[in-house]
């Protein structure tokens, strides 16, 4: 981001010692090391593993800073801090930070990596947080864009299962970006094992399942198809099951199944027609299977 409003992209980097490094970009493209960021004239120190995110938090035209941290020895100091900027666009002034809350409690995760983004596309900034145990949490903003408020933290899922990295692969680093430019925010996650994972989201709000486990739950044949295709699916827990077709923009096409199921394997054939009996045009579509405890989303292609 352009931290000092000179037209060049700078770098703000957290470090192991809990301070925040500032690298200013020059007109020739080179970066120069500036003094670490300060608040109240004192170098910012949030304990260990500072994780800053720069954003105009209160919509006043100035860049503020949200910082996560790590504190293995003092759990009560695992706080997400907000440093509001009271300076100018070209010269920041940070003072005493505020602690961000979720409901009545401070937002408190060890090795917390906060990312500020509008995840649900409602025009307001939300929080997405990676943390020490390998999970990713979503805190929806129920306030306003200029004064965010959070009342619950939800663990993000992919394939109907909470995102979770095994021991040795934890310390989740999170970045939200529309990776495939389809209008929906995707997740890029790093972890302690030096690996990077991409989670593609679709307009229905469900992450694409890229694992072999999906074929054990939902399979489509043939795919692509021109007219008829068979959807085979498994139900692991008795209860209501809905199988619905949507287009690539999340618009309802047709309900194929809506009934109570026992445990077992099932199949249904779709003839490529919508709820009004018209043939759907060629394109990308989704089967959404809503079964007890889980939801799966499967992509398929219709040819004409």
mmCIF file of C-alpha atoms in Angstrom:
data_model
loop_
_atom_site.group_PDB
_atom_site.id
_atom_site.type_symbol
_atom_site.label_atom_id
_atom_site.label_comp_id
_atom_site.label_asym_id
_atom_site.label_seq_id
_atom_site.Cartn_x
_atom_site.Cartn_y
_atom_site.Cartn_z
ATOM 1 C CA UNK A 1 0.000 0.000 0.000
ATOM 2 C CA UNK A 2 1.043 3.659 -0.364
ATOM 3 C CA UNK A 3 1.638 4.351 3.322
ATOM 4 C CA UNK A 4 2.927 7.920 2.982
ATOM 5 C CA UNK A 5 0.708 9.088 0.094
ATOM 6 C CA UNK A 6 3.577 9.773 -2.328
ATOM 7 C CA UNK A 7 2.263 7.605 -5.142
ATOM 8 C CA UNK A 8 4.594 4.624 -4.539
ATOM 9 C CA UNK A 9 3.775 1.293 -2.927
ATOM 10 C CA UNK A 10 5.496 0.744 0.427
ATOM 11 C CA UNK A 11 5.842 -2.287 2.714
ATOM 12 C CA UNK A 12 4.669 -2.640 6.316
ATOM 13 C CA UNK A 13 6.020 -5.857 7.836
ATOM 14 C CA UNK A 14 5.579 -7.447 11.248
ATOM 15 C CA UNK A 15 8.517 -9.256 12.824
ATOM 16 C CA UNK A 16 9.334 -11.926 15.375
ATOM 17 C CA UNK A 17 10.158 -9.394 18.101
ATOM 18 C CA UNK A 18 6.716 -7.753 18.040
ATOM 19 C CA UNK A 19 7.668 -4.518 16.305
ATOM 20 C CA UNK A 20 6.444 -3.242 12.924
ATOM 21 C CA UNK A 21 8.954 -2.497 10.152
ATOM 22 C CA UNK A 22 8.413 0.212 7.544
ATOM 23 C CA UNK A 23 10.062 0.054 4.113
ATOM 24 C CA UNK A 24 9.459 3.164 1.991
ATOM 25 C CA UNK A 25 9.583 2.889 -1.783
ATOM 26 C CA UNK A 26 11.574 5.503 -3.687
ATOM 27 C CA UNK A 27 10.796 6.962 -7.109
ATOM 28 C CA UNK A 28 13.334 4.592 -8.710
ATOM 29 C CA UNK A 29 11.471 1.558 -7.310
ATOM 30 C CA UNK A 30 13.973 0.741 -4.560
ATOM 31 C CA UNK A 31 12.945 0.251 -0.941
ATOM 32 C CA UNK A 32 14.602 2.114 1.902
ATOM 33 C CA UNK A 33 14.426 1.087 5.551
ATOM 34 C CA UNK A 34 12.613 3.589 7.760
ATOM 35 C CA UNK A 35 12.380 3.573 11.571
ATOM 36 C CA UNK A 36 9.953 1.034 13.039
ATOM 37 C CA UNK A 37 6.427 2.362 13.492
ATOM 38 C CA UNK A 38 5.691 4.196 16.734
ATOM 39 C CA UNK A 39 2.677 5.110 18.859
ATOM 40 C CA UNK A 40 2.812 7.928 21.410
ATOM 41 C CA UNK A 41 6.398 8.436 20.274
ATOM 42 C CA UNK A 42 7.420 4.939 21.406
ATOM 43 C CA UNK A 43 8.226 2.005 19.124
ATOM 44 C CA UNK A 44 5.198 -0.276 18.833
ATOM 45 C CA UNK A 45 5.806 -3.624 20.542
ATOM 46 C CA UNK A 46 2.929 -6.115 20.755
ATOM 47 C CA UNK A 47 4.920 -8.969 22.287
ATOM 48 C CA UNK A 48 5.952 -11.523 19.667
ATOM 49 C CA UNK A 49 5.131 -12.161 16.010
ATOM 50 C CA UNK A 50 3.434 -8.882 15.171
ATOM 51 C CA UNK A 51 1.009 -9.261 12.256
ATOM 52 C CA UNK A 52 -0.076 -5.825 10.978
ATOM 53 C CA UNK A 53 -2.817 -5.113 8.461
ATOM 54 C CA UNK A 54 -3.144 -1.581 7.075
ATOM 55 C CA UNK A 55 -6.674 -0.329 6.382
ATOM 56 C CA UNK A 56 -8.770 2.822 6.719
ATOM 57 C CA UNK A 57 -10.718 1.365 9.623
ATOM 58 C CA UNK A 58 -12.978 4.322 10.422
ATOM 59 C CA UNK A 59 -13.373 5.655 6.861
ATOM 60 C CA UNK A 60 -11.764 9.036 7.587
ATOM 61 C CA UNK A 61 -9.344 8.892 4.654
ATOM 62 C CA UNK A 62 -6.338 7.936 6.825
ATOM 63 C CA UNK A 63 -4.608 4.556 6.962
ATOM 64 C CA UNK A 64 -4.997 2.819 10.319
ATOM 65 C CA UNK A 65 -3.435 -0.439 11.525
ATOM 66 C CA UNK A 66 -4.840 -3.679 12.948
ATOM 67 C CA UNK A 67 -2.215 -5.916 14.603
ATOM 68 C CA UNK A 68 -2.368 -9.518 15.765
ATOM 69 C CA UNK A 69 0.333 -11.130 17.874
ATOM 70 C CA UNK A 70 1.671 -14.184 19.665
ATOM 71 C CA UNK A 71 2.222 -14.546 23.375
ATOM 72 C CA UNK A 72 2.820 -18.116 24.481
ATOM 73 C CA UNK A 73 3.649 -17.120 28.050
ATOM 74 C CA UNK A 74 0.823 -14.634 28.712
ATOM 75 C CA UNK A 75 -2.430 -15.818 27.088
ATOM 76 C CA UNK A 76 -4.279 -12.729 28.299
ATOM 77 C CA UNK A 77 -2.014 -10.600 26.079
ATOM 78 C CA UNK A 78 -3.171 -12.337 22.897
ATOM 79 C CA UNK A 79 -5.180 -9.363 21.708
ATOM 80 C CA UNK A 80 -5.991 -7.802 18.355
ATOM 81 C CA UNK A 81 -5.035 -4.140 18.605
ATOM 82 C CA UNK A 82 -6.366 -1.242 16.553
ATOM 83 C CA UNK A 83 -4.119 1.796 16.022
ATOM 84 C CA UNK A 84 -6.173 4.694 14.648
ATOM 85 C CA UNK A 85 -4.320 7.308 12.632
ATOM 86 C CA UNK A 86 -4.912 10.906 13.713
ATOM 87 C CA UNK A 87 -2.218 12.408 11.480
ATOM 88 C CA UNK A 88 -2.397 13.194 7.784
ATOM 89 C CA UNK A 89 -2.350 11.028 4.634
ATOM 90 C CA UNK A 90 1.409 11.643 4.290
ATOM 91 C CA UNK A 91 2.390 11.494 7.986
ATOM 92 C CA UNK A 92 0.763 9.001 10.335
ATOM 93 C CA UNK A 93 0.201 9.632 14.054
ATOM 94 C CA UNK A 94 -0.652 6.554 16.118
ATOM 95 C CA UNK A 95 -1.500 6.811 19.804
ATOM 96 C CA UNK A 96 -2.725 4.338 22.442
ATOM 97 C CA UNK A 97 -4.353 1.352 20.709
ATOM 98 C CA UNK A 98 -7.877 0.074 21.200
ATOM 99 C CA UNK A 99 -8.515 -3.633 21.785
ATOM 100 C CA UNK A 100 -10.947 -5.183 19.299
ATOM 101 C CA UNK A 101 -13.829 -7.179 20.771
ATOM 102 C CA UNK A 102 -16.138 -9.934 19.631
ATOM 103 C CA UNK A 103 -19.254 -9.537 21.734
ATOM 104 C CA UNK A 104 -18.200 -8.904 25.322
ATOM 105 C CA UNK A 105 -14.767 -10.511 24.992
ATOM 106 C CA UNK A 106 -11.481 -9.379 23.435
ATOM 107 C CA UNK A 107 -10.623 -11.098 20.148
ATOM 108 C CA UNK A 108 -8.008 -13.491 21.445
ATOM 109 C CA UNK A 109 -6.092 -16.037 19.346
ATOM 110 C CA UNK A 110 -2.457 -17.045 19.661
ATOM 111 C CA UNK A 111 -0.216 -16.287 16.651
ATOM 112 C CA UNK A 112 -3.166 -14.302 15.315
ATOM 113 C CA UNK A 113 -3.002 -13.124 11.689
ATOM 114 C CA UNK A 114 -5.887 -10.676 11.035
ATOM 115 C CA UNK A 115 -7.069 -9.788 7.555
ATOM 116 C CA UNK A 116 -9.664 -7.050 7.002
ATOM 117 C CA UNK A 117 -11.933 -7.647 4.011
ATOM 118 C CA UNK A 118 -15.573 -7.645 2.930
ATOM 119 C CA UNK A 119 -15.952 -11.418 2.892
ATOM 120 C CA UNK A 120 -19.734 -11.562 2.513
ATOM 121 C CA UNK A 121 -19.868 -8.745 -0.068
ATOM 122 C CA UNK A 122 -22.304 -6.604 1.919
ATOM 123 C CA UNK A 123 -20.203 -3.443 1.602
ATOM 124 C CA UNK A 124 -18.790 -3.575 5.140
ATOM 125 C CA UNK A 125 -15.358 -4.634 6.362
ATOM 126 C CA UNK A 126 -15.194 -7.980 8.185
ATOM 127 C CA UNK A 127 -12.338 -9.792 9.924
ATOM 128 C CA UNK A 128 -10.806 -13.088 8.784
ATOM 129 C CA UNK A 129 -8.265 -14.504 11.234
ATOM 130 C CA UNK A 130 -5.687 -17.267 10.929
ATOM 131 C CA UNK A 131 -4.270 -18.662 14.161
ATOM 132 C CA UNK A 132 -1.905 -21.051 15.923
ATOM 133 C CA UNK A 133 -4.050 -24.202 15.766
ATOM 134 C CA UNK A 134 -4.427 -24.143 11.985
ATOM 135 C CA UNK A 135 -7.979 -22.810 11.750
ATOM 136 C CA UNK A 136 -9.477 -19.758 10.030
ATOM 137 C CA UNK A 137 -12.174 -17.676 11.741
ATOM 138 C CA UNK A 138 -14.678 -15.301 10.159
ATOM 139 C CA UNK A 139 -16.007 -12.376 12.197
ATOM 140 C CA UNK A 140 -18.880 -10.711 10.349
ATOM 141 C CA UNK A 141 -19.278 -6.971 10.809
ATOM 142 C CA UNK A 142 -22.741 -6.305 12.260
ATOM 143 C CA UNK A 143 -22.036 -2.602 12.807
ATOM 144 C CA UNK A 144 -21.210 -0.135 10.052
ATOM 145 C CA UNK A 145 -18.318 0.202 7.633
ATOM 146 C CA UNK A 146 -16.950 3.190 9.586
ATOM 147 C CA UNK A 147 -17.505 1.561 12.982
ATOM 148 C CA UNK A 148 -17.205 -2.236 12.735
ATOM 149 C CA UNK A 149 -18.817 -4.413 15.409
ATOM 150 C CA UNK A 150 -18.388 -8.178 15.782
ATOM 151 C CA UNK A 151 -20.606 -10.473 17.841
ATOM 152 C CA UNK A 152 -19.512 -13.983 16.854
ATOM 153 C CA UNK A 153 -16.591 -15.866 15.335
ATOM 154 C CA UNK A 154 -17.337 -18.674 12.884
ATOM 155 C CA UNK A 155 -14.762 -21.259 11.841
ATOM 156 C CA UNK A 156 -14.573 -21.268 8.033
ATOM 157 C CA UNK A 157 -15.245 -24.541 6.246
ATOM 158 C CA UNK A 158 -14.362 -26.129 2.929
ATOM 159 C CA UNK A 159 -16.224 -29.189 1.648
ATOM 160 C CA UNK A 160 -18.481 -28.982 4.701
ATOM 161 C CA UNK A 161 -15.491 -29.533 7.011
ATOM 162 C CA UNK A 162 -13.720 -26.852 9.106
ATOM 163 C CA UNK A 163 -10.455 -25.693 7.540
ATOM 164 C CA UNK A 164 -7.751 -27.230 9.700
ATOM 165 C CA UNK A 165 -4.070 -27.978 9.221
ATOM 166 C CA UNK A 166 -2.422 -30.869 11.096
ATOM 167 C CA UNK A 167 0.253 -30.543 13.750
ATOM 168 C CA UNK A 168 3.453 -29.168 12.249
ATOM 169 C CA UNK A 169 1.485 -27.347 9.532
ATOM 170 C CA UNK A 170 -0.294 -24.811 11.757
ATOM 171 C CA UNK A 171 0.222 -21.049 12.312
ATOM 172 C CA UNK A 172 -2.242 -20.208 9.545
ATOM 173 C CA UNK A 173 -1.497 -17.085 7.514
ATOM 174 C CA UNK A 174 -4.522 -15.801 5.637
ATOM 175 C CA UNK A 175 -5.044 -13.551 2.628
ATOM 176 C CA UNK A 176 -8.376 -12.916 0.909
ATOM 177 C CA UNK A 177 -8.420 -12.150 -2.801
ATOM 178 C CA UNK A 178 -10.602 -12.833 -5.841
ATOM 179 C CA UNK A 179 -8.051 -15.299 -7.212
ATOM 180 C CA UNK A 180 -9.975 -16.382 -10.303
ATOM 181 C CA UNK A 181 -11.733 -13.040 -10.896
ATOM 182 C CA UNK A 182 -15.256 -14.458 -10.715
ATOM 183 C CA UNK A 183 -16.522 -11.774 -8.320
ATOM 184 C CA UNK A 184 -16.253 -13.836 -5.126
ATOM 185 C CA UNK A 185 -13.467 -13.644 -2.513
ATOM 186 C CA UNK A 186 -11.167 -16.688 -2.306
ATOM 187 C CA UNK A 187 -8.712 -17.733 0.424
ATOM 188 C CA UNK A 188 -4.953 -18.105 0.119
ATOM 189 C CA UNK A 189 -3.556 -19.761 3.250
ATOM 190 C CA UNK A 190 0.043 -20.304 4.290
ATOM 191 C CA UNK A 191 1.265 -22.258 7.296
ATOM 192 C CA UNK A 192 4.309 -23.249 9.320
ATOM 193 C CA UNK A 193 5.243 -26.026 6.880
ATOM 194 C CA UNK A 194 6.092 -23.575 4.087
ATOM 195 C CA UNK A 195 3.101 -24.654 2.022
ATOM 196 C CA UNK A 196 0.418 -22.484 0.423
ATOM 197 C CA UNK A 197 -3.185 -23.603 -0.047
ATOM 198 C CA UNK A 198 -5.821 -22.069 -2.328
ATOM 199 C CA UNK A 199 -9.521 -22.288 -1.461
ATOM 200 C CA UNK A 200 -11.805 -21.215 -4.303
ATOM 201 C CA UNK A 201 -15.226 -19.863 -3.289
ATOM 202 C CA UNK A 202 -18.281 -19.675 -5.490
ATOM 203 C CA UNK A 203 -21.321 -17.381 -5.468
ATOM 204 C CA UNK A 204 -23.194 -19.794 -3.198
ATOM 205 C CA UNK A 205 -20.688 -19.146 -0.431
ATOM 206 C CA UNK A 206 -19.236 -22.673 -0.367
ATOM 207 C CA UNK A 207 -15.587 -23.468 -1.026
ATOM 208 C CA UNK A 208 -14.846 -25.774 -3.942
ATOM 209 C CA UNK A 209 -13.989 -29.293 -2.869
ATOM 210 C CA UNK A 210 -10.707 -30.323 -4.510
ATOM 211 C CA UNK A 211 -10.030 -33.518 -2.545
ATOM 212 C CA UNK A 212 -10.584 -37.158 -3.438
ATOM 213 C CA UNK A 213 -13.087 -37.361 -0.577
ATOM 214 C CA UNK A 214 -15.682 -35.509 -2.660
ATOM 215 C CA UNK A 215 -16.104 -38.397 -5.098
ATOM 216 C CA UNK A 216 -17.208 -40.548 -2.164
ATOM 217 C CA UNK A 217 -20.045 -38.093 -1.418
ATOM 218 C CA UNK A 218 -21.132 -36.728 -4.810
ATOM 219 C CA UNK A 219 -20.272 -37.923 -8.311
ATOM 220 C CA UNK A 220 -21.620 -36.672 -11.653
ATOM 221 C CA UNK A 221 -21.683 -38.684 -14.876
ATOM 222 C CA UNK A 222 -21.115 -37.663 -17.556
ATOM 223 C CA UNK A 223 -19.493 -34.296 -16.888
ATOM 224 C CA UNK A 224 -19.608 -32.317 -19.190
ATOM 225 C CA UNK A 225 -23.006 -33.414 -20.539
ATOM 226 C CA UNK A 226 -25.435 -32.225 -23.232
ATOM 227 C CA UNK A 227 -28.768 -33.420 -21.897
ATOM 228 C CA UNK A 228 -28.967 -36.060 -19.201
ATOM 229 C CA UNK A 229 -26.563 -36.601 -16.304
ATOM 230 C CA UNK A 230 -26.741 -38.789 -13.215
ATOM 231 C CA UNK A 231 -25.888 -37.453 -9.777
ATOM 232 C CA UNK A 232 -24.863 -40.160 -7.317
ATOM 233 C CA UNK A 233 -24.533 -39.219 -3.653
ATOM 234 C CA UNK A 234 -24.084 -40.754 -0.228
ATOM 235 C CA UNK A 235 -25.868 -39.921 3.019
ATOM 236 C CA UNK A 236 -23.964 -40.651 6.222
ATOM 237 C CA UNK A 237 -26.661 -39.490 8.679
ATOM 238 C CA UNK A 238 -30.424 -39.884 8.434
ATOM 239 C CA UNK A 239 -32.402 -36.716 7.878
ATOM 240 C CA UNK A 240 -33.563 -34.216 5.294
ATOM 241 C CA UNK A 241 -31.625 -34.013 2.040
ATOM 242 C CA UNK A 242 -31.930 -31.326 -0.618
ATOM 243 C CA UNK A 243 -30.180 -31.463 -3.985
ATOM 244 C CA UNK A 244 -30.522 -28.177 -5.877
ATOM 245 C CA UNK A 245 -29.123 -26.901 -9.172
ATOM 246 C CA UNK A 246 -27.751 -23.345 -9.396
ATOM 247 C CA UNK A 247 -26.082 -21.438 -12.214
ATOM 248 C CA UNK A 248 -22.625 -19.866 -11.956
ATOM 249 C CA UNK A 249 -24.134 -16.638 -10.557
ATOM 250 C CA UNK A 250 -25.881 -18.449 -7.723
ATOM 251 C CA UNK A 251 -29.357 -18.265 -9.291
ATOM 252 C CA UNK A 252 -31.769 -21.091 -8.525
ATOM 253 C CA UNK A 253 -32.395 -23.463 -11.441
ATOM 254 C CA UNK A 254 -34.242 -26.499 -10.096
ATOM 255 C CA UNK A 255 -34.709 -28.680 -7.014
ATOM 256 C CA UNK A 256 -33.965 -32.318 -7.834
ATOM 257 C CA UNK A 257 -34.380 -33.835 -4.379
ATOM 258 C CA UNK A 258 -36.133 -32.601 -1.249
ATOM 259 C CA UNK A 259 -36.943 -35.483 1.078
ATOM 260 C CA UNK A 260 -35.910 -37.366 4.189
ATOM 261 C CA UNK A 261 -33.217 -39.981 3.569
ATOM 262 C CA UNK A 262 -31.820 -42.835 5.565
ATOM 263 C CA UNK A 263 -28.154 -43.742 5.566
ATOM 264 C CA UNK A 264 -27.116 -45.057 2.174
ATOM 265 C CA UNK A 265 -26.292 -44.370 -1.472
ATOM 266 C CA UNK A 266 -28.689 -42.596 -3.820
ATOM 267 C CA UNK A 267 -28.906 -41.347 -7.378
ATOM 268 C CA UNK A 268 -31.015 -38.987 -9.450
ATOM 269 C CA UNK A 269 -31.004 -38.051 -13.138
ATOM 270 C CA UNK A 270 -31.282 -34.464 -14.372
ATOM 271 C CA UNK A 271 -32.421 -33.771 -17.928
ATOM 272 C CA UNK A 272 -30.873 -30.313 -18.229
ATOM 273 C CA UNK A 273 -34.187 -28.453 -17.801
ATOM 274 C CA UNK A 274 -35.001 -25.761 -15.256
ATOM 275 C CA UNK A 275 -38.034 -25.522 -12.978
ATOM 276 C CA UNK A 276 -40.163 -24.219 -15.885
ATOM 277 C CA UNK A 277 -39.116 -27.154 -18.092
ATOM 278 C CA UNK A 278 -36.917 -25.011 -20.345
ATOM 279 C CA UNK A 279 -33.512 -26.310 -21.334
ATOM 280 C CA UNK A 280 -30.730 -24.405 -19.629
ATOM 281 C CA UNK A 281 -28.099 -22.760 -21.856
ATOM 282 C CA UNK A 282 -24.543 -24.054 -22.085
ATOM 283 C CA UNK A 283 -22.347 -23.022 -19.194
ATOM 284 C CA UNK A 284 -21.076 -23.820 -15.719
ATOM 285 C CA UNK A 285 -23.554 -24.974 -13.069
ATOM 286 C CA UNK A 286 -23.479 -26.370 -9.533
ATOM 287 C CA UNK A 287 -25.208 -29.161 -7.668
ATOM 288 C CA UNK A 288 -25.597 -28.196 -4.025
ATOM 289 C CA UNK A 289 -26.225 -31.172 -1.744
ATOM 290 C CA UNK A 290 -27.527 -30.212 1.692
ATOM 291 C CA UNK A 291 -27.464 -33.236 3.960
ATOM 292 C CA UNK A 292 -27.508 -33.553 7.760
ATOM 293 C CA UNK A 293 -24.371 -31.943 9.233
ATOM 294 C CA UNK A 294 -22.762 -31.064 5.898
ATOM 295 C CA UNK A 295 -23.157 -29.205 2.613
ATOM 296 C CA UNK A 296 -21.312 -30.088 -0.583
ATOM 297 C CA UNK A 297 -20.989 -28.113 -3.801
ATOM 298 C CA UNK A 298 -20.061 -29.815 -7.092
ATOM 299 C CA UNK A 299 -19.335 -28.028 -10.349
ATOM 300 C CA UNK A 300 -20.392 -29.370 -13.735
ATOM 301 C CA UNK A 301 -20.613 -28.163 -17.309
ATOM 302 C CA UNK A 302 -23.557 -28.233 -19.707
ATOM 303 C CA UNK A 303 -22.792 -28.409 -23.440
ATOM 304 C CA UNK A 304 -25.148 -27.509 -26.257
#
